[in-house]
Coordinates of C-alpha atoms and ligand atoms in Angstrom, one line a residue:
M1 CA 26.6 -147.3 142.6
S2 CA 23.2 -148.5 141.4
I3 CA 20.1 -146.4 141.8
S4 CA 17.0 -148.5 141.6
F5 CA 14.6 -145.7 141.3
M6 CA 16.1 -144.7 138.0
P7 CA 13.8 -144.3 135.0
V8 CA 12.4 -147.5 133.7
R9 CA 14.7 -147.7 130.7
G10 CA 17.7 -146.0 131.9
S11 CA 21.3 -145.3 132.8
V12 CA 23.1 -142.0 133.1
E13 CA 24.3 -142.3 129.5
D14 CA 20.6 -142.1 128.4
L15 CA 20.0 -138.9 130.2
P16 CA 20.3 -136.5 127.3
A17 CA 17.9 -138.5 125.1
L18 CA 15.5 -138.9 128.0
Q19 CA 15.7 -135.1 128.7
L20 CA 15.1 -134.2 125.1
Q21 CA 12.1 -136.5 124.9
G22 CA 10.7 -135.0 128.2
L23 CA 11.3 -131.5 127.0
K24 CA 9.5 -132.1 123.7
W25 CA 6.6 -133.7 125.5
T26 CA 6.5 -130.9 128.1
V27 CA 6.5 -128.0 125.7
S28 CA 3.8 -129.6 123.5
H29 CA 1.7 -130.6 126.5
A30 CA 1.9 -127.1 128.0
Y31 CA 1.3 -125.4 124.6
N32 CA -1.8 -127.5 123.9
N33 CA -3.3 -127.5 127.3
S34 CA -2.4 -124.4 129.2
P35 CA -3.6 -121.0 128.0
L36 CA -0.8 -119.3 130.0
Y37 CA 1.9 -121.3 128.3
R38 CA 0.3 -120.9 124.9
R39 CA 0.3 -117.1 125.3
K40 CA 3.9 -117.1 126.5
L41 CA 5.2 -119.4 123.8
D42 CA 3.3 -117.5 121.0
A43 CA 4.7 -114.3 122.3
A44 CA 8.2 -115.8 122.1
H45 CA 7.5 -117.1 118.6
V46 CA 8.3 -120.7 119.6
A47 CA 6.2 -123.6 118.4
P48 CA 6.6 -127.0 120.1
T49 CA 7.8 -128.5 116.8
Q50 CA 10.8 -126.2 116.9
I51 CA 12.2 -128.1 120.0
R52 CA 14.7 -130.4 118.3
S53 CA 17.6 -130.5 120.6
L54 CA 18.4 -129.7 124.2
D55 CA 20.0 -126.4 123.0
D56 CA 16.5 -125.3 122.0
L57 CA 15.7 -124.9 125.7
Q58 CA 17.4 -121.5 125.4
R59 CA 14.7 -120.3 123.1
L60 CA 11.9 -120.9 125.6
P61 CA 10.6 -118.0 127.6
F62 CA 11.1 -118.0 131.4
T63 CA 8.2 -118.6 133.8
T64 CA 8.3 -116.5 137.0
A65 CA 6.5 -116.3 140.3
K66 CA 4.6 -113.4 138.8
D67 CA 3.0 -115.7 136.2
L68 CA 1.8 -117.9 139.0
Q69 CA 0.2 -115.0 140.8
E70 CA -1.4 -113.5 137.7
D71 CA -3.2 -116.6 136.7
Y72 CA -4.2 -117.5 140.3
P73 CA -5.8 -119.9 141.5
F74 CA -4.7 -122.6 139.0
P75 CA -2.0 -120.8 137.1
L76 CA -0.1 -123.5 135.2
R77 CA -2.9 -126.1 135.0
A78 CA -2.5 -128.2 131.9
V79 CA -5.0 -131.0 132.5
P80 CA -8.8 -131.1 133.0
F81 CA -9.9 -130.8 136.6
E82 CA -11.1 -134.4 136.5
K83 CA -7.5 -135.6 136.3
I84 CA -6.3 -133.5 139.2
V85 CA -6.2 -135.6 142.4
R86 CA -4.5 -133.0 144.7
I87 CA -3.3 -129.5 145.0
H88 CA -0.5 -128.0 147.1
A89 CA 0.3 -124.4 147.8
S90 CA 3.2 -122.5 149.2
S91 CA 2.7 -119.3 151.1
G92 CA 4.7 -117.2 148.7
T93 CA 6.7 -114.4 150.3
T94 CA 4.4 -111.7 149.1
G95 CA 0.8 -111.7 147.9
K96 CA -1.1 -114.8 146.8
R97 CA -0.3 -118.4 147.4
K98 CA 1.2 -120.4 144.6
V99 CA -1.2 -123.2 143.9
L100 CA 0.1 -126.3 141.9
C101 CA -2.0 -129.2 140.6
Y102 CA -1.0 -132.9 140.7
T103 CA -2.3 -135.8 138.7
Q104 CA -2.0 -139.3 140.0
K105 CA 1.0 -139.8 137.8
D106 CA 2.6 -136.7 139.2
I107 CA 2.1 -138.1 142.7
D108 CA 3.7 -141.4 141.7
D109 CA 6.6 -139.7 140.1
W110 CA 7.2 -137.6 143.2
A111 CA 7.0 -140.7 145.4
N112 CA 9.7 -142.3 143.2
M113 CA 11.9 -139.2 143.3
F114 CA 11.6 -139.1 147.1
A115 CA 12.1 -142.8 147.5
R116 CA 15.4 -142.3 145.7
C117 CA 16.4 -139.7 148.3
F118 CA 15.9 -142.2 151.1
E119 CA 17.8 -144.8 149.1
M120 CA 20.7 -142.4 148.5
A121 CA 20.8 -141.7 152.3
R122 CA 21.2 -145.4 152.6
L123 CA 18.1 -146.0 154.7
T124 CA 16.7 -149.5 154.8
T125 CA 13.2 -150.7 155.3
A126 CA 14.1 -151.3 159.0
D127 CA 14.5 -147.5 159.5
R128 CA 12.0 -145.5 161.4
V129 CA 11.5 -142.0 160.0
Q130 CA 10.2 -139.3 162.2
I131 CA 8.7 -136.6 160.1
A132 CA 8.7 -133.2 161.8
V133 CA 7.6 -130.9 159.0
G134 CA 4.1 -129.5 158.4
Y135 CA 1.3 -131.5 156.7
G136 CA -1.4 -129.9 154.8
L137 CA -1.3 -127.4 151.9
W138 CA 2.5 -127.3 152.3
T139 CA 4.2 -130.1 150.3
A140 CA 6.6 -130.9 153.1
G141 CA 4.9 -133.5 155.4
V142 CA 3.0 -135.3 152.7
G143 CA 6.1 -135.4 150.5
F144 CA 8.3 -137.0 153.2
Q145 CA 5.4 -139.4 154.0
L146 CA 4.9 -140.4 150.4
G147 CA 8.6 -141.0 149.8
C148 CA 8.9 -143.0 153.0
E149 CA 6.0 -145.3 152.2
R150 CA 7.2 -145.8 148.6
F151 CA 10.6 -146.6 149.9
G152 CA 9.2 -149.0 152.5
A153 CA 10.6 -147.6 155.8
M154 CA 8.3 -146.9 158.8
A155 CA 7.0 -143.4 158.8
V156 CA 6.3 -141.7 162.2
P157 CA 4.2 -138.8 160.9
V158 CA 4.4 -136.3 163.8
G159 CA 4.4 -133.0 162.0
P160 CA 5.7 -129.9 163.6
A161 CA 4.7 -130.8 167.1
N162 CA 6.4 -129.4 170.2
T163 CA 9.9 -130.6 171.1
E164 CA 8.5 -132.5 174.1
M165 CA 6.5 -134.8 172.0
H166 CA 9.3 -135.2 169.4
C167 CA 11.8 -136.2 172.1
Q168 CA 9.3 -138.6 173.6
L169 CA 8.7 -140.3 170.3
L170 CA 12.4 -140.3 169.4
E171 CA 13.0 -142.2 172.6
D172 CA 9.9 -144.4 172.9
L173 CA 9.8 -145.5 169.2
Q174 CA 13.6 -145.4 168.7
S175 CA 13.3 -143.4 165.5
T176 CA 16.5 -143.6 163.4
V177 CA 16.0 -140.7 161.0
F178 CA 14.7 -137.2 161.8
C179 CA 13.3 -135.1 158.9
S180 CA 12.6 -131.4 159.4
T181 CA 13.4 -127.9 158.4
A182 CA 17.0 -126.8 159.2
S183 CA 15.7 -124.6 162.1
M184 CA 13.8 -127.5 163.6
A185 CA 16.9 -129.7 163.3
I186 CA 18.9 -127.3 165.5
L187 CA 15.9 -126.9 167.8
I188 CA 15.6 -130.6 168.4
A189 CA 19.4 -131.2 168.6
E190 CA 19.6 -128.6 171.4
E191 CA 16.6 -130.2 173.2
I192 CA 18.3 -133.6 173.0
E193 CA 21.3 -132.0 174.6
R194 CA 19.3 -130.1 177.3
R195 CA 17.5 -133.3 178.3
G196 CA 20.6 -135.4 178.2
L197 CA 18.9 -137.9 175.8
R198 CA 21.7 -138.6 173.4
D199 CA 22.6 -142.1 174.7
R200 CA 19.0 -143.2 175.0
L201 CA 18.2 -142.5 171.3
C202 CA 18.8 -144.5 168.2
L203 CA 19.1 -141.5 165.9
K204 CA 21.4 -142.1 163.0
K205 CA 20.5 -139.5 160.4
F206 CA 19.1 -136.1 160.0
I207 CA 17.5 -135.0 156.7
F208 CA 16.6 -131.4 156.6
G209 CA 15.8 -128.6 154.2
A210 CA 13.2 -125.9 153.3
E211 CA 15.7 -123.2 154.2
R212 CA 19.4 -122.4 154.0
H213 CA 21.6 -123.7 156.8
S214 CA 25.2 -122.7 157.7
A215 CA 28.2 -125.0 158.2
K216 CA 28.2 -123.9 161.8
M217 CA 24.6 -125.2 162.2
R218 CA 25.7 -128.6 160.8
E219 CA 28.7 -128.7 163.1
R220 CA 26.6 -128.0 166.1
I221 CA 23.9 -130.5 165.3
R222 CA 26.5 -133.1 164.7
N223 CA 28.5 -132.3 167.9
I224 CA 25.6 -132.2 170.3
T225 CA 23.7 -135.2 169.0
G226 CA 26.6 -137.4 167.8
V227 CA 24.7 -138.1 164.6
E228 CA 27.2 -138.6 161.8
H229 CA 25.1 -138.2 158.6
L230 CA 23.2 -135.0 157.9
F231 CA 21.6 -134.6 154.6
D232 CA 20.5 -131.4 153.0
I233 CA 17.2 -131.9 151.0
P234 CA 16.0 -129.2 148.6
G235 CA 12.7 -128.9 146.9
L236 CA 10.0 -126.4 146.0
T237 CA 6.3 -126.5 145.6
E238 CA 6.5 -125.5 141.9
L239 CA 8.5 -128.7 141.2
Y240 CA 6.5 -131.3 143.2
G241 CA 7.9 -130.3 146.6
P242 CA 10.8 -131.6 148.8
G243 CA 12.9 -134.4 147.3
T244 CA 14.2 -132.9 144.0
G245 CA 17.6 -134.2 145.0
L246 CA 19.7 -135.1 148.1
E247 CA 23.1 -134.6 149.5
C248 CA 25.1 -137.7 149.1
M249 CA 26.9 -139.9 151.6
A250 CA 30.2 -138.2 150.7
H251 CA 28.5 -134.9 151.6
Q252 CA 29.8 -133.1 148.6
G253 CA 26.8 -131.2 147.4
V254 CA 23.3 -132.3 146.2
H255 CA 22.7 -134.8 143.5
Y256 CA 19.6 -133.9 141.6
W257 CA 17.1 -135.9 139.6
A258 CA 18.0 -134.9 136.0
D259 CA 15.7 -137.5 134.6
Y260 CA 12.7 -135.6 136.1
Y261 CA 13.8 -132.0 135.4
I262 CA 16.4 -129.9 133.7
L263 CA 18.4 -127.6 135.9
E264 CA 20.0 -124.5 134.4
I265 CA 22.0 -121.9 136.3
I266 CA 21.7 -118.5 134.8
N267 CA 23.1 -115.1 135.5
P268 CA 20.1 -113.3 137.0
E269 CA 21.1 -110.0 135.5
T270 CA 21.9 -111.0 131.9
L271 CA 19.7 -114.2 131.9
E272 CA 22.6 -115.9 130.1
P273 CA 23.8 -119.4 131.2
A274 CA 26.3 -119.1 134.1
L275 CA 29.7 -120.8 133.5
P276 CA 30.1 -124.3 135.1
G277 CA 30.8 -123.7 138.7
E278 CA 29.7 -120.1 138.7
I279 CA 27.0 -119.0 141.1
G280 CA 23.7 -118.0 139.6
E281 CA 20.0 -118.5 139.7
M282 CA 18.5 -122.0 139.5
V283 CA 16.0 -122.4 136.7
V284 CA 14.0 -125.6 136.3
T285 CA 12.1 -127.3 133.6
S286 CA 10.0 -130.3 134.4
L287 CA 10.2 -133.3 132.0
R288 CA 7.1 -135.4 133.1
K289 CA 4.9 -133.1 135.1
E290 CA 1.3 -133.3 133.9
G291 CA -0.8 -131.2 136.2
S292 CA 1.3 -128.0 136.4
P293 CA 4.4 -128.3 134.1
V294 CA 7.1 -125.8 134.7
I295 CA 9.1 -124.4 131.8
R296 CA 12.3 -122.5 132.7
Y297 CA 10.9 -121.5 136.0
R298 CA 13.0 -118.9 137.8
T299 CA 13.3 -120.2 141.3
R300 CA 15.3 -117.2 142.7
D301 CA 17.5 -119.7 144.5
L302 CA 21.2 -119.1 144.2
T303 CA 23.6 -122.0 143.7
R304 CA 26.0 -123.5 141.2
L305 CA 26.6 -126.7 139.4
L306 CA 29.4 -128.9 140.6
P307 CA 30.7 -130.2 137.4
D308 CA 33.4 -132.7 138.6
P309 CA 32.6 -136.4 139.2
C310 CA 31.5 -136.9 142.8
P311 CA 33.7 -139.0 145.1
C312 CA 30.5 -140.9 146.3
G313 CA 30.4 -142.5 142.8
N314 CA 26.8 -141.5 142.1
P315 CA 26.8 -140.4 138.4
L316 CA 23.8 -138.1 138.7
P317 CA 24.7 -134.4 138.3
R318 CA 25.2 -132.2 141.4
H319 CA 24.5 -128.7 142.5
D320 CA 25.9 -127.0 145.5
H321 CA 23.8 -126.3 148.6
I322 CA 21.3 -123.4 148.0
L323 CA 23.4 -120.5 149.1
G324 CA 20.5 -118.0 149.4
R325 CA 17.7 -116.5 147.4
S326 CA 18.1 -113.5 145.2
D327 CA 15.1 -111.9 147.0
D328 CA 16.8 -112.4 150.4
M329 CA 19.2 -109.7 149.5
F330 CA 18.9 -106.4 151.3
I331 CA 20.6 -103.1 150.6
F332 CA 22.3 -101.3 153.4
R333 CA 24.0 -98.0 152.8
A334 CA 24.3 -98.9 149.1
V335 CA 25.9 -102.3 149.7
N336 CA 24.0 -105.4 148.5
I337 CA 24.1 -108.0 151.3
Y338 CA 22.9 -111.6 151.4
P339 CA 22.3 -113.2 154.9
G340 CA 24.6 -116.0 153.8
Q341 CA 27.5 -113.6 153.8
I342 CA 26.8 -112.8 157.5
E343 CA 26.6 -116.6 158.2
H344 CA 29.9 -117.0 156.5
V345 CA 31.6 -114.4 158.8
L346 CA 30.0 -115.9 161.9
G347 CA 31.3 -119.3 160.8
Q348 CA 34.8 -118.1 161.1
I349 CA 34.5 -116.7 164.6
P350 CA 35.0 -119.3 167.3
G351 CA 32.9 -117.8 170.1
A352 CA 29.8 -117.1 167.9
S353 CA 27.0 -119.5 167.5
S354 CA 25.1 -120.0 164.2
E355 CA 22.1 -118.0 165.5
Y356 CA 21.8 -114.4 164.6
Q357 CA 19.4 -111.7 163.5
V358 CA 19.9 -108.5 161.5
H359 CA 17.8 -105.5 162.4
L360 CA 17.8 -102.5 160.0
Q361 CA 16.7 -99.2 161.4
R362 CA 16.6 -95.6 160.2
R363 CA 17.7 -92.9 162.6
E364 CA 16.0 -89.5 162.8
D365 CA 18.8 -87.9 160.9
G366 CA 18.0 -90.3 158.0
R367 CA 21.1 -92.5 158.5
D368 CA 20.6 -96.3 158.4
I369 CA 22.0 -98.5 161.1
M370 CA 22.4 -102.2 161.2
V371 CA 22.2 -104.1 164.5
L372 CA 23.5 -107.6 164.4
K373 CA 22.4 -109.7 167.3
V374 CA 24.5 -112.8 167.7
E375 CA 24.2 -115.6 170.2
R376 CA 27.4 -116.6 171.9
L377 CA 28.5 -120.1 172.5
G378 CA 28.8 -121.3 176.1
G379 CA 29.8 -119.1 179.1
G380 CA 32.5 -116.4 179.3
A381 CA 33.3 -113.2 181.1
P382 CA 31.9 -109.8 180.1
E383 CA 35.3 -108.8 178.7
A384 CA 35.1 -111.8 176.4
Q385 CA 31.7 -110.7 175.2
A386 CA 33.0 -107.2 174.3
R387 CA 36.0 -108.8 172.5
L388 CA 33.6 -111.2 170.6
A389 CA 31.4 -108.2 169.5
Q390 CA 34.5 -106.4 168.3
D391 CA 35.8 -109.4 166.4
I392 CA 32.5 -109.9 164.6
S393 CA 32.1 -106.2 163.8
D394 CA 35.7 -106.0 162.5
E395 CA 35.2 -109.1 160.3
V396 CA 31.8 -107.8 159.0
R397 CA 33.5 -104.5 158.1
R398 CA 36.5 -106.3 156.4
Q399 CA 34.5 -108.8 154.5
I400 CA 31.2 -107.2 153.7
M401 CA 32.3 -103.6 153.9
V402 CA 29.6 -102.2 156.2
R403 CA 29.6 -101.1 159.8
A404 CA 27.3 -103.2 162.1
Q405 CA 26.6 -102.6 165.8
V406 CA 27.0 -106.1 167.2
E407 CA 25.0 -107.1 170.2
I408 CA 26.0 -110.4 171.9
V409 CA 23.1 -112.2 173.4
E410 CA 22.8 -115.3 175.6
H411 CA 22.9 -118.7 174.0
G412 CA 19.4 -119.9 173.3
S413 CA 17.8 -116.4 173.6
L414 CA 17.0 -115.9 169.9
P415 CA 13.8 -117.6 168.9
R416 CA 14.1 -121.1 167.5
T417 CA 11.3 -122.0 165.1
E418 CA 9.7 -125.1 163.6
R419 CA 9.2 -123.2 160.3
K420 CA 11.5 -121.3 158.1
S421 CA 13.6 -118.9 160.2
K422 CA 13.3 -115.2 159.7
R423 CA 16.6 -113.5 160.2
V424 CA 16.4 -110.1 158.7
F425 CA 14.1 -107.5 160.2
D426 CA 13.9 -104.3 158.2
Y427 CA 12.2 -101.4 160.1
R428 CA 13.5 -98.7 157.9
N429 CA 10.2 -97.9 156.3
G430 CA 8.3 -97.9 159.5
F431 CA 7.3 -101.5 160.0
Ligands
LIG501 O1 10.2 -125.7 151.3 C1 9.8 -127.8 150.2 C2 10.7 -128.4 151.2 C3 10.1 -128.9 152.4 C4 12.0 -128.7 151.0 C5 10.9 -129.5 153.4 C6 12.7 -129.4 151.9 C7 12.2 -129.8 153.1 P1 8.4 -124.2 149.4 O2 7.7 -123.8 150.6 O3 7.8 -124.0 148.1 O4 8.9 -125.7 149.4 O5 9.8 -123.3 149.4 C8 10.7 -123.5 148.4 O6 12.5 -123.0 150.0 O7 12.8 -122.2 146.5 C9 14.2 -122.4 148.5 O8 14.3 -121.0 148.5 C10 13.9 -122.9 149.9 N1 14.5 -124.2 150.2 C11 13.9 -125.4 150.1 N2 14.8 -126.4 150.4 C12 16.0 -125.8 150.7 C13 17.2 -126.2 151.1 C14 9.7 -126.3 150.4 N3 17.5 -127.5 151.3 C15 11.9 -122.7 148.7 N4 18.2 -125.3 151.3 C16 13.0 -122.9 147.7 C17 18.0 -124.0 151.1 C18 15.8 -124.4 150.6 N5 16.8 -123.5 150.8

């Protein structure tokens, strides 16, 4: 399969040489132009001239979210302000926003990367792409817009409007592709079902990301809308924004743009490379980014490389869906738990929907309790609800080894959001 947004001189065989060239350029650019990187590289005793092979990547120090916060507001800036044409910022889970700078070349590179996403999802210029993510400081809306225009399809730049407006535009403009967060995808799918719109729409593809989604969410979106192709799109503000790769037509993980960045998977404890196929933390190094280059940036996202050739025929390397973030983990009665584990359990239980919340509370006697609220699918008698709660609690106990009080709630009663969903509420320290 050909990919026309490949680097100018390039095929997959050229990737290692291209990566080495990009790595050398990035380290020297960062060292010469960013005080933060100079400090870090000096402290690690690495000079740009010592980068001679891709293995030398291992000698470079990691960059973390903390570095971005300490040098706020323009932490990784490596060009004069006159060359910066835009900034974006992500909210950051704690503390200050992460602000990243873009030169015109960065914007062009990002547009090409994103156009490749649309190409990989086999859009054509006849497609109508309804963009339902936020515009503004966040990279999401402008990123989808940029990629869509570069690709040449018709953008319908709605942003995170209400579902009423989205449904109306889906119907009136006959949009063929819907781009959103994973939560918004399920929200709109349920609205299409509620309004009985399915047969009046021309929707063929969903492209969603910004947060983890479960297999159950996918299944539900597909079942109620009849849309066959759902594509997971990853991305982060530190590395341009959305569009750093895309799930392929074979739906076997995410192909990522290894000509724009190097992806490493490390063991977050030892910081050593994970084995091929082993889950670890995603670490990224940009190869062409001018405004705010990233060198071994620890994303906190957990995934793994998929080393086998992909049945879709695309030769670009693959990583699995993002399985969670290392900072999503919570500790309950000395057990480390990721929300993804709970989703995994719910995915195996037929009467449970994909929607849930975890509430952690501390009783007066000091004991912690976990209340797991789960939406049920469809109707059912009260006995069936009690059975469902018992099944979920048994499986949580068996697979995650903790006791949870399961509360079954009506379908549609947990909040749906246009943003990233919050699923874990920890009240143990009083908030
Ligand atoms: O969420 C960019 C984006 C917008 C991607 C729209 C896709 C669609 P940030 O706000 O900087 O950027 O958040 C980045 O979100 O490190 C992951 O933890 C998470 N994330 C992004 N995409 C996915 C995905 C945007 N497809 C952080 N699956 C990342 C799971 C995702 N998590």
